[in-house]
CSV table of C-alpha atoms in Angstrom, one decimal:
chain,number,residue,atom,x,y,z
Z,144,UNK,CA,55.8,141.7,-10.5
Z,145,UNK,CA,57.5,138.5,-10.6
Z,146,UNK,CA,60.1,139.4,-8.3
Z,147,UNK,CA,57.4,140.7,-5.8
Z,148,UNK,CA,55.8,137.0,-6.3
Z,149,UNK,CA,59.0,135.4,-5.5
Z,150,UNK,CA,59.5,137.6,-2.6
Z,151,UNK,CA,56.1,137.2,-1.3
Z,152,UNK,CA,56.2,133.0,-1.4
Z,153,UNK,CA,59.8,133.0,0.4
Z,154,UNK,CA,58.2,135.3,2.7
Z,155,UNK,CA,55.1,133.2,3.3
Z,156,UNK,CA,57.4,130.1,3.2
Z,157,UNK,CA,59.4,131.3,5.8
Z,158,UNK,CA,56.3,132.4,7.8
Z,159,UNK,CA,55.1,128.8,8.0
Z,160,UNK,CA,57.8,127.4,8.9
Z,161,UNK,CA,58.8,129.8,11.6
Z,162,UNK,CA,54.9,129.3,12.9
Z,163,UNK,CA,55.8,125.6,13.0
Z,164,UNK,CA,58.7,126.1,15.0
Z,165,UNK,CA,57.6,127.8,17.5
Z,166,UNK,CA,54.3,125.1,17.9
Z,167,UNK,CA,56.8,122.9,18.0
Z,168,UNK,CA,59.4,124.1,20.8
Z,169,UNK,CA,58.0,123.9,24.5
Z,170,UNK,CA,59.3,127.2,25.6
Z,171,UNK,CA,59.6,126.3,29.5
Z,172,UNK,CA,62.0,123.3,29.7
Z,173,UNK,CA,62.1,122.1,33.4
Z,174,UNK,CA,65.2,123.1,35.0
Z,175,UNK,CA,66.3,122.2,38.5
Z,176,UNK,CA,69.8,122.6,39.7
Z,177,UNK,CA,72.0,119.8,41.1
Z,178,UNK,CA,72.6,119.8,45.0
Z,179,UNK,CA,75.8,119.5,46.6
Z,180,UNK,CA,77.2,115.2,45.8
Z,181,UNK,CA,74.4,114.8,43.8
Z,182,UNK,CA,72.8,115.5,40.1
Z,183,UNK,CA,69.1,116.1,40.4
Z,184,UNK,CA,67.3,114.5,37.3
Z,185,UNK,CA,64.2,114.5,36.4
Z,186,UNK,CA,61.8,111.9,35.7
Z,187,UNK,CA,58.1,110.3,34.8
Z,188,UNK,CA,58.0,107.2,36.8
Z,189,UNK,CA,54.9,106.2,35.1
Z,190,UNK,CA,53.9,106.0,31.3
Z,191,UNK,CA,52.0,103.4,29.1
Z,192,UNK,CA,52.4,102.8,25.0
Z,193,UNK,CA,50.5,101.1,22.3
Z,194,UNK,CA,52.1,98.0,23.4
Z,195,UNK,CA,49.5,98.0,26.3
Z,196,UNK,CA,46.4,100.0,26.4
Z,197,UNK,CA,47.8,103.1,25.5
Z,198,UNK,CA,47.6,105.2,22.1
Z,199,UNK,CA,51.5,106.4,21.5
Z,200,UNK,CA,54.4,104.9,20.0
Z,201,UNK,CA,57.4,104.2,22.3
Z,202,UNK,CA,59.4,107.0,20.8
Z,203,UNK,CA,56.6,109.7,21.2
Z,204,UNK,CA,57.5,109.1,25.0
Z,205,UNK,CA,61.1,110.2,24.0
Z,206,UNK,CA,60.2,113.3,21.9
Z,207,UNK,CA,57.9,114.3,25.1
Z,208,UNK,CA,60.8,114.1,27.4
Z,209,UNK,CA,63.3,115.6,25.3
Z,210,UNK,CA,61.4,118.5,24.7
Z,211,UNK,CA,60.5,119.3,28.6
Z,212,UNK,CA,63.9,118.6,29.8
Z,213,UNK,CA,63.4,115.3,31.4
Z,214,UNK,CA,66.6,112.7,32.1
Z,215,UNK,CA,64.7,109.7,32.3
Z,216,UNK,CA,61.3,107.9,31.7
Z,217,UNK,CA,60.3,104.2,32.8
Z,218,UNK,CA,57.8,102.8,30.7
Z,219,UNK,CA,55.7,100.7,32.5
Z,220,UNK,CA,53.0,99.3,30.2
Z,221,UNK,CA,50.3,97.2,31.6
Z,222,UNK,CA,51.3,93.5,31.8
Z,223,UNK,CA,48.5,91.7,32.0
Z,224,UNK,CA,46.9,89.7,29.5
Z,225,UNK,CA,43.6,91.4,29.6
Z,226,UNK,CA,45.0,95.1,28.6
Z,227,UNK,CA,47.0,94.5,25.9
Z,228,UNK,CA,44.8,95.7,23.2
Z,229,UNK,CA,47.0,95.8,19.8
Z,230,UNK,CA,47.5,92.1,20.3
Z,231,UNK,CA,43.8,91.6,20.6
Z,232,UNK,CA,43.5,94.1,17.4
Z,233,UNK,CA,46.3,91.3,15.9
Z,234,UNK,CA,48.1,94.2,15.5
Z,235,UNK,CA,51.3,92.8,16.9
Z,236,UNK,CA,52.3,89.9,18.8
Z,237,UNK,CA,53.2,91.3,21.9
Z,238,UNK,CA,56.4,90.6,23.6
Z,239,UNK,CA,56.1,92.5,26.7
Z,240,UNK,CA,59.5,94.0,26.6
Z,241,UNK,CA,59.3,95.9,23.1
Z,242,UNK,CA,58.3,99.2,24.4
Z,243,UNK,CA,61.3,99.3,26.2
Z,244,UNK,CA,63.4,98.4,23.3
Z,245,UNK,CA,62.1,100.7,21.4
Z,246,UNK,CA,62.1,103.8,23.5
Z,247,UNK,CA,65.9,102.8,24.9
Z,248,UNK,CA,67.0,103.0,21.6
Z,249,UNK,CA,66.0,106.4,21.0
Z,250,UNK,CA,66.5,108.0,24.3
Z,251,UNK,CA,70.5,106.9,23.7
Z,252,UNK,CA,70.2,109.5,20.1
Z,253,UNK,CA,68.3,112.0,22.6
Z,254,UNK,CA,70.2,111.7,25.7
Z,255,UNK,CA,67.2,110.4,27.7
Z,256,UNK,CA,67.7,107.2,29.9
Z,257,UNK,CA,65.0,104.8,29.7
Z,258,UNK,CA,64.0,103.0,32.5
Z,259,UNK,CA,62.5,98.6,31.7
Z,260,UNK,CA,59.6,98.7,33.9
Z,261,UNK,CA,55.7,97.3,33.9
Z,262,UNK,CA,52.8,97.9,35.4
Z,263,UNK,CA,50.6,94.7,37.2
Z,264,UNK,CA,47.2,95.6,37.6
Z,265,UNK,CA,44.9,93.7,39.8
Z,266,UNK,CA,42.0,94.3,42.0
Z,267,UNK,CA,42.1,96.2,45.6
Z,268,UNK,CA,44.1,95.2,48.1
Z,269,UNK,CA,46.8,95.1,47.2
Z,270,UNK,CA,45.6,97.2,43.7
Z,271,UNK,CA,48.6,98.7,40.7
Z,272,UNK,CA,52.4,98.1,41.8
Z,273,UNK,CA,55.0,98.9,39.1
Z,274,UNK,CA,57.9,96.7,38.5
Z,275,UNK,CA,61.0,99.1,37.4
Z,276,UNK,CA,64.5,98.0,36.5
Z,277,UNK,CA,63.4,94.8,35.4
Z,278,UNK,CA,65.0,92.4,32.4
Z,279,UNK,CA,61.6,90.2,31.5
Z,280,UNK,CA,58.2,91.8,31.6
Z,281,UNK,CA,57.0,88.6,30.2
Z,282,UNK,CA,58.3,86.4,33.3
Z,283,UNK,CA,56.4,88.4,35.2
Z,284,UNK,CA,53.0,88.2,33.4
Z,285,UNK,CA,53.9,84.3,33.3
Z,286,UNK,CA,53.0,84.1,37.2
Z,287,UNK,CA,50.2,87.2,37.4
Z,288,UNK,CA,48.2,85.9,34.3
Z,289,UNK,CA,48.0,82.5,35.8
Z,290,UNK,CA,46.7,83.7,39.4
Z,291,UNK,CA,43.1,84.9,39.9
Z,292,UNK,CA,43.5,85.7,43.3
Z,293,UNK,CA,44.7,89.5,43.5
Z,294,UNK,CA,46.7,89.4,46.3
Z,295,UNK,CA,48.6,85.5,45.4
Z,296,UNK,CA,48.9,87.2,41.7
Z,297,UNK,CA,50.6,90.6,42.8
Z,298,UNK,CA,52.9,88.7,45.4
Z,299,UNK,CA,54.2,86.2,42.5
Z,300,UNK,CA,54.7,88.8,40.4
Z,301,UNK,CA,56.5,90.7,42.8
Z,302,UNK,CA,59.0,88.0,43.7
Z,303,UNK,CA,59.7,87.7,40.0
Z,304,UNK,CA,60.5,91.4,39.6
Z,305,UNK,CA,62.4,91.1,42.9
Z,306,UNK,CA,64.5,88.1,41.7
Z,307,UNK,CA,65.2,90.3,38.3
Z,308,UNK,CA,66.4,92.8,40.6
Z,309,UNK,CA,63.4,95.2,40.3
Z,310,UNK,CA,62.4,98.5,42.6
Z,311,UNK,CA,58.9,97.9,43.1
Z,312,UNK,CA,56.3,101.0,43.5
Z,313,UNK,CA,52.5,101.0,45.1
Z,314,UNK,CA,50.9,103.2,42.6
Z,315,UNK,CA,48.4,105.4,43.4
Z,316,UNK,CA,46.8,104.3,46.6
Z,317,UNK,CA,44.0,106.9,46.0
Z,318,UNK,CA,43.1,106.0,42.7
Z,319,UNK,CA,39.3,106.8,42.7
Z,320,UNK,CA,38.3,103.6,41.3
Z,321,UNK,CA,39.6,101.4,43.9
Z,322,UNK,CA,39.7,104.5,46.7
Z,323,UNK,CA,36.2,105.7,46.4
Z,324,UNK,CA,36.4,106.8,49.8
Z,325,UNK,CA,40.1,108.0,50.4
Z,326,UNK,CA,43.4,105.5,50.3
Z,327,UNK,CA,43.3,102.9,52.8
Z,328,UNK,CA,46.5,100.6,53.9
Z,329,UNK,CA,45.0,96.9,54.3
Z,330,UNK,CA,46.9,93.9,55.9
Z,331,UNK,CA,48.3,93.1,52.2
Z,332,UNK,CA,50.3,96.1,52.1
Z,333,UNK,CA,51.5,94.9,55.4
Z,334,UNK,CA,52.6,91.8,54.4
Z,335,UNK,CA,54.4,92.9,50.9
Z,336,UNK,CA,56.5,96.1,52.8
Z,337,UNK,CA,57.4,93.0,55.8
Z,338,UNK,CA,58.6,90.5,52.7
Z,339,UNK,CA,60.5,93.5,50.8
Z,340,UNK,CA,58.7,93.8,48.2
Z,341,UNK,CA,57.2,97.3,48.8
Z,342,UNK,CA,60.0,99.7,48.0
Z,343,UNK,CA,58.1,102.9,47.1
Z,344,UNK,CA,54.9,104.4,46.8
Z,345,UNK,CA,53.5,106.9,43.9
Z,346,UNK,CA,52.2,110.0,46.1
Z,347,UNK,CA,51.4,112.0,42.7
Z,348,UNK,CA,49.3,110.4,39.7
Z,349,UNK,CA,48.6,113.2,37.2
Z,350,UNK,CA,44.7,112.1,37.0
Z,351,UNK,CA,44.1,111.8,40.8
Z,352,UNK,CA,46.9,114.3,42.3
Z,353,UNK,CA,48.6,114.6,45.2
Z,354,UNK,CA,47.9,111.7,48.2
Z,355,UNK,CA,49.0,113.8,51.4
Z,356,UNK,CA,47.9,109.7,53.0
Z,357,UNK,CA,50.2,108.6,50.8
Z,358,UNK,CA,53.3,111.0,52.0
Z,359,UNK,CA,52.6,110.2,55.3
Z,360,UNK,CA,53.0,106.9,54.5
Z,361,UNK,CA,56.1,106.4,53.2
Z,362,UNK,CA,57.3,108.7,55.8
Z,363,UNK,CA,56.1,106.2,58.6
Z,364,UNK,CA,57.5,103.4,56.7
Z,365,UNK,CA,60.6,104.4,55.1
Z,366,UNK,CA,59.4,104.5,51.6
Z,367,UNK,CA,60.6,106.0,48.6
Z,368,UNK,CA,58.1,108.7,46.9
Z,369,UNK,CA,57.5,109.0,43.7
Z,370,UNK,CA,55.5,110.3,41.2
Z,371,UNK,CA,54.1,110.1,37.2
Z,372,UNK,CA,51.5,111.3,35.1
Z,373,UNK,CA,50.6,107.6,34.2
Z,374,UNK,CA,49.6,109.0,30.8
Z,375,UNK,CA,48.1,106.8,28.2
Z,376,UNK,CA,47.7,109.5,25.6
Z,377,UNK,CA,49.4,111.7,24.0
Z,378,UNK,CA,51.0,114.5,26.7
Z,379,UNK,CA,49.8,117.2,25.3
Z,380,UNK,CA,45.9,116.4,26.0
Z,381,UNK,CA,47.1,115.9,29.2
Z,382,UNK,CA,48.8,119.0,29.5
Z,383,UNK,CA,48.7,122.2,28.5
Z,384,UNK,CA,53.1,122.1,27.7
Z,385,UNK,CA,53.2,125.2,26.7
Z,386,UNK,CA,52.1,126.0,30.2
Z,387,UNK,CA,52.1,123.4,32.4
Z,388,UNK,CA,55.4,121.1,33.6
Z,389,UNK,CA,54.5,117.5,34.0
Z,390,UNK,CA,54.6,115.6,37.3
Z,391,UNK,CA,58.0,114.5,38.4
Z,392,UNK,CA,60.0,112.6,40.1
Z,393,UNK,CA,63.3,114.1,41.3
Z,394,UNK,CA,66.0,111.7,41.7
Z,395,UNK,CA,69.7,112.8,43.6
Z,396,UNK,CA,71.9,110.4,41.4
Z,397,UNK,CA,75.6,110.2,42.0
Z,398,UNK,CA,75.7,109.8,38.1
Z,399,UNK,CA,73.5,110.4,35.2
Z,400,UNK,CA,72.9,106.7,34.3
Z,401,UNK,CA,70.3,104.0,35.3
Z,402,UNK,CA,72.2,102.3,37.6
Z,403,UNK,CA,73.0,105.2,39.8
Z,404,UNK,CA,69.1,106.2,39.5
Z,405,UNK,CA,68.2,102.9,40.7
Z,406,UNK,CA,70.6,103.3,43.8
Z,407,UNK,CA,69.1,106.4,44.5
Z,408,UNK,CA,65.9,104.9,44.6
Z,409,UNK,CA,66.8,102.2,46.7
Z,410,UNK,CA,68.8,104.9,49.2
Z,411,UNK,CA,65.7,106.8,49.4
Z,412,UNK,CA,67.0,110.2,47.6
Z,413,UNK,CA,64.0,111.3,45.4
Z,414,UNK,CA,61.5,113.9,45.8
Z,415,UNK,CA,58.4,115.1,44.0
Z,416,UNK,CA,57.8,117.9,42.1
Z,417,UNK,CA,54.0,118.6,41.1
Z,418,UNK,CA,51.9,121.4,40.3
Z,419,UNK,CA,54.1,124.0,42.1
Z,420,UNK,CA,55.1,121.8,45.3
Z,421,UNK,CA,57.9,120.2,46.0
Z,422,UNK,CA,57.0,116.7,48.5
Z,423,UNK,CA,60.2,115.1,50.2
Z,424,UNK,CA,62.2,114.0,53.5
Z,425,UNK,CA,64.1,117.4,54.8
Z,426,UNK,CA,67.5,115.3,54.5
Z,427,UNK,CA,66.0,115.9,50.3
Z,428,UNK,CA,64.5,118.8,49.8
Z,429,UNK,CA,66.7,121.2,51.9
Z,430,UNK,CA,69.6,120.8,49.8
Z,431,UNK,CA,67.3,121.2,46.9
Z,432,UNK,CA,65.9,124.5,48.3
Z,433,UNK,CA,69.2,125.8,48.9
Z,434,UNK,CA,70.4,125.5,45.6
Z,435,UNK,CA,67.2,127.1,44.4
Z,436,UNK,CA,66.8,130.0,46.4
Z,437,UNK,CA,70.0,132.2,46.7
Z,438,UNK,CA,71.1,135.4,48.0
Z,439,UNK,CA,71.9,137.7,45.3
Z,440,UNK,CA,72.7,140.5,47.1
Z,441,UNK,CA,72.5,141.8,50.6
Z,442,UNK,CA,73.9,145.9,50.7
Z,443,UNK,CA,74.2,146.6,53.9
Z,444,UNK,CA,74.1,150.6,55.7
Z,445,UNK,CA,74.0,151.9,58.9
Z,446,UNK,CA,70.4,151.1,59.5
Z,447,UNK,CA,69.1,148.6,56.8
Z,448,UNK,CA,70.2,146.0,54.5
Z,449,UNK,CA,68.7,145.6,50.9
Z,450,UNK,CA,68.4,141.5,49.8
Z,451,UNK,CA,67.6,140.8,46.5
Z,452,UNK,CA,66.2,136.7,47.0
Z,453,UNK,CA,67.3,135.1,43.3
Z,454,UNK,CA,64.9,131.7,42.3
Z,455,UNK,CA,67.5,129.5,39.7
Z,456,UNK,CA,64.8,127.2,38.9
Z,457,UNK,CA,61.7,126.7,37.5
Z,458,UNK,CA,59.9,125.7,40.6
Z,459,UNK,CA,58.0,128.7,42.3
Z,460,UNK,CA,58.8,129.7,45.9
Z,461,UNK,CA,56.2,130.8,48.5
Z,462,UNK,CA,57.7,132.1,51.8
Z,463,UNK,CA,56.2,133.2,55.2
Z,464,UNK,CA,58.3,134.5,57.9
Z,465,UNK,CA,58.5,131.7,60.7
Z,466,UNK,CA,59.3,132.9,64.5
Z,467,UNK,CA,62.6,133.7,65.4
Z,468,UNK,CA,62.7,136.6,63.2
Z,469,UNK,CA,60.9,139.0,65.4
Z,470,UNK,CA,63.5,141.4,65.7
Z,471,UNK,CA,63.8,142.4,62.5
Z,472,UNK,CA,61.7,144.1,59.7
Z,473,UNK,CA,61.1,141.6,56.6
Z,474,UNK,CA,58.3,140.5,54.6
Z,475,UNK,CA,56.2,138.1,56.1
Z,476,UNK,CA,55.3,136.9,52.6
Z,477,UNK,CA,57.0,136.3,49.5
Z,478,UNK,CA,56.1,134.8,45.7
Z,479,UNK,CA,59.1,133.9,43.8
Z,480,UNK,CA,58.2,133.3,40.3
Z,481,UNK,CA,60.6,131.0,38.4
Z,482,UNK,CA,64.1,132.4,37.7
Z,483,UNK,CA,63.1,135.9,38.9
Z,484,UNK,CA,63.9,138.1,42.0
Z,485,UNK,CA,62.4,139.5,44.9
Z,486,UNK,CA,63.5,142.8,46.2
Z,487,UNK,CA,63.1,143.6,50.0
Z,488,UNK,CA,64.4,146.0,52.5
Z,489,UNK,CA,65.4,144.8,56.1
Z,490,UNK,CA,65.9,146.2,59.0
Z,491,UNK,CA,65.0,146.4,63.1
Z,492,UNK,CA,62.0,146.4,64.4
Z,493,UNK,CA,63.4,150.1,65.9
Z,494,UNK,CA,64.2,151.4,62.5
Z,495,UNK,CA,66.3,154.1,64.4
Z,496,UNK,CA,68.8,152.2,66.1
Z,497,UNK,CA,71.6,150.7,63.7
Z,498,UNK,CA,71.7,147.6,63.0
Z,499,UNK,CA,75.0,147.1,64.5
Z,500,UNK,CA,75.5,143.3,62.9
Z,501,UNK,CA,77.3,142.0,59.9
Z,502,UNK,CA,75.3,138.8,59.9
Z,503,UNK,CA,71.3,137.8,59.8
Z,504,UNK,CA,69.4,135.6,59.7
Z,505,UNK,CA,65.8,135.4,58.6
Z,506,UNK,CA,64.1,132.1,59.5
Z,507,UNK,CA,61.4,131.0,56.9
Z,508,UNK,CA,58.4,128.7,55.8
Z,509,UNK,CA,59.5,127.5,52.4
Z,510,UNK,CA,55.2,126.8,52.1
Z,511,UNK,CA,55.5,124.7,48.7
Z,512,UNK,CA,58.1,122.6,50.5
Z,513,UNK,CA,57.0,119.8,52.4
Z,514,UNK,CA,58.2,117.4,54.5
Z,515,UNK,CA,55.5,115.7,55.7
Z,516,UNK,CA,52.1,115.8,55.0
Z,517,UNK,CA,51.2,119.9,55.3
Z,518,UNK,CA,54.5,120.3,57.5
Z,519,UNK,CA,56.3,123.2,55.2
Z,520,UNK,CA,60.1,123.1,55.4
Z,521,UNK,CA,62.0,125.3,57.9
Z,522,UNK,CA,64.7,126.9,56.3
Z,523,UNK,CA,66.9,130.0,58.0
Z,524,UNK,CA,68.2,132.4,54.9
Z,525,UNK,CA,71.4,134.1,56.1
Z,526,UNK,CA,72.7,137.4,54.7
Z,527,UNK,CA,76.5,138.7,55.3
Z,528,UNK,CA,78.5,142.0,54.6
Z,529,UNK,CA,81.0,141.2,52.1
């Protein structure tokens, strides 16, 4: 009896904390391969603490990233006076550049690079920039705090960050509460991309989604896109993570460390990865497609050639066949799931005659690829007898 009690509490014991395990692994960590030159790594541009308005402790940000298989984070609490809401609790007297001390600390144990940024947050125009790769959040807040006109405040503020040598970010231009009718580019934005300090532009916010404006914009202007979740709470009531990947931003570094992330800003090598899509320049996202969607095998015969399409990543694939493959016989549409294959047979349109070639090509629509606002990438997949 008493061994069957032992063996039933080890039993139960061991259930638990199996159970607990598994609750507490994310079972889909984001993986993207690198492209030729170039590490892709993965980050959340934009993300708030308790040392502003929001309700997590720097290192909670860490865990969060660790777990989905992110590189980096930048924190970029609110620095205005009026949001931060532990010092008004006299919770904590708030030095502006604690979250980032915090987190950077931790991310070094984890491996995740942590990015000194802050948010300032006035009214529309010119609305939320972020200030990232900065060394005094407080210097900053000095000049906006002191400034009630929106548009003086945000271009002091800017300065500072560009003096501390800061990449500065419109946030999301379509932010309900100050786009009520769609984004709209006033004279202010104007003025700040003329004086430098617009650098980038957030084209995916996890609460409004995807600004196609906002592509198009950077596109025009030579912008760098970005994207973040801007969460405030904890992720997961954001997210379903056992299910869902978080917004990212996709940065081509030439190392894994901040400063090459920062040149890679400021060179214009990001992308965005949200909800399924992939948003960037073709000189970006090409490369990026190429490394995720291989040929794994192309048999050829006399009168047909059997591909096997191979996805190494966990971004889905939608393709459509684009013109310039009418003379042969392929599918006109294909889903491929994350790290899985697609089967297909190919041959000519006359499936009588030979094929009589050693080398096709099969012009595509990558449609969850995009250039430019809905402009899917065009990408030609080539199969060869070995």
């Amino acid at each position: 009896m008493k061994k069957s009690l032992v063996f039933g509490l080890l039993f139960m014991v061991f259930s638990i904390m199996t159970g607990l395990k598994s609750m507490a692994q994310v079972p889909h960590r984001m993986v993207i391969p690198d492209v030729p030159g170039y590490f892709t790594l993965k980050g959340d541009m934009h993300i708030h603490t308790v040392f502003s308005d929001g309700s997590v402790w720097p290192t909670t940000r860490i865990d969060e990233a660790y777990m989905e298989g992110l590189d980096f984070i930048a924190l970029t609490d609110h620095l205005d006076e009026r949001l931060q809401r532990q010092k008004h609790a006299g919770l904590m007297n708030n030095d502006r550049n604690d979250s980032y001390k915090i987190a950077s600390a931790k991310g070094k144990d984890c491996g995740v690079l942590v990015i000194h940024g802050g948010e300032i947050t006035r009214g529309m125009p010119p609305g939320h920039f972020n200030t990232t790769f900065i060394s005094d959040g407080n210097a900053i807040c000095k000049i906006t705090d002191a400034e009630k006109d929106d548009y003086k405040a945000m271009l002091g503020g800017l300065q500072e960050a560009q003096r501390q040598g800061g990449f500065l970010v419109w946030n999301h231009p379509h932010w309900s509460r100050q786009a009520p009718n769609g984004p709209i580019w006033y004279d202010e934005h104007t003025k700040l991309l003329k004086a430098g300090l617009m650098q980038g532009i957030e084209i995916f916010n996890q609460f409004e989604g995807v600004s196609l404006e906002a592509f198009h914009w950077a596109v025009e202007n030579g912008l760098t896109i970005v994207s973040g979740t801007d969460a405030h709470q904890p992720l997961f009531k954001v997210l379903d993570m056992n299910k869902e990947l978080r917004p990212v931003t996709l940065v081509f570094a030439k190392e894994r460390t901040e400063k090459a992330i920062h040149e890679a800003l400021l060179a214009h090598r990001t992308a965005v990865f949200a909800e399924g899509k992939v948003y960037g320049t073709e000189e970006n996202i090409k490369p990026l497609n190429e490394a995720v969607l291989v040929v794994k095998r192309a048999a050829f015969s006399e009168k047909k050639v059997k591909v096997v399409l191979s996805n190494k990543s966990s971004i889905p694939i939608i393709l459509t066949k684009a013109p310039g493959g009418e003379k042969y016989i392929y599918p006109t549409y294909i889903l491929l799931q994350p790290f899985g294959d697609y089967g297909f047979d190919l041959s000519l349109t006359d499936r009588n005659k030979p094929l009589g070639e050693t080398t096709i090509d099969m012009p595509f629509y990558i449609n969850n690829f995009y250039t430019d606002a809905d402009k899917p990438l065009v990408r030609t997949i080539r199969v060869s007898a070995k």
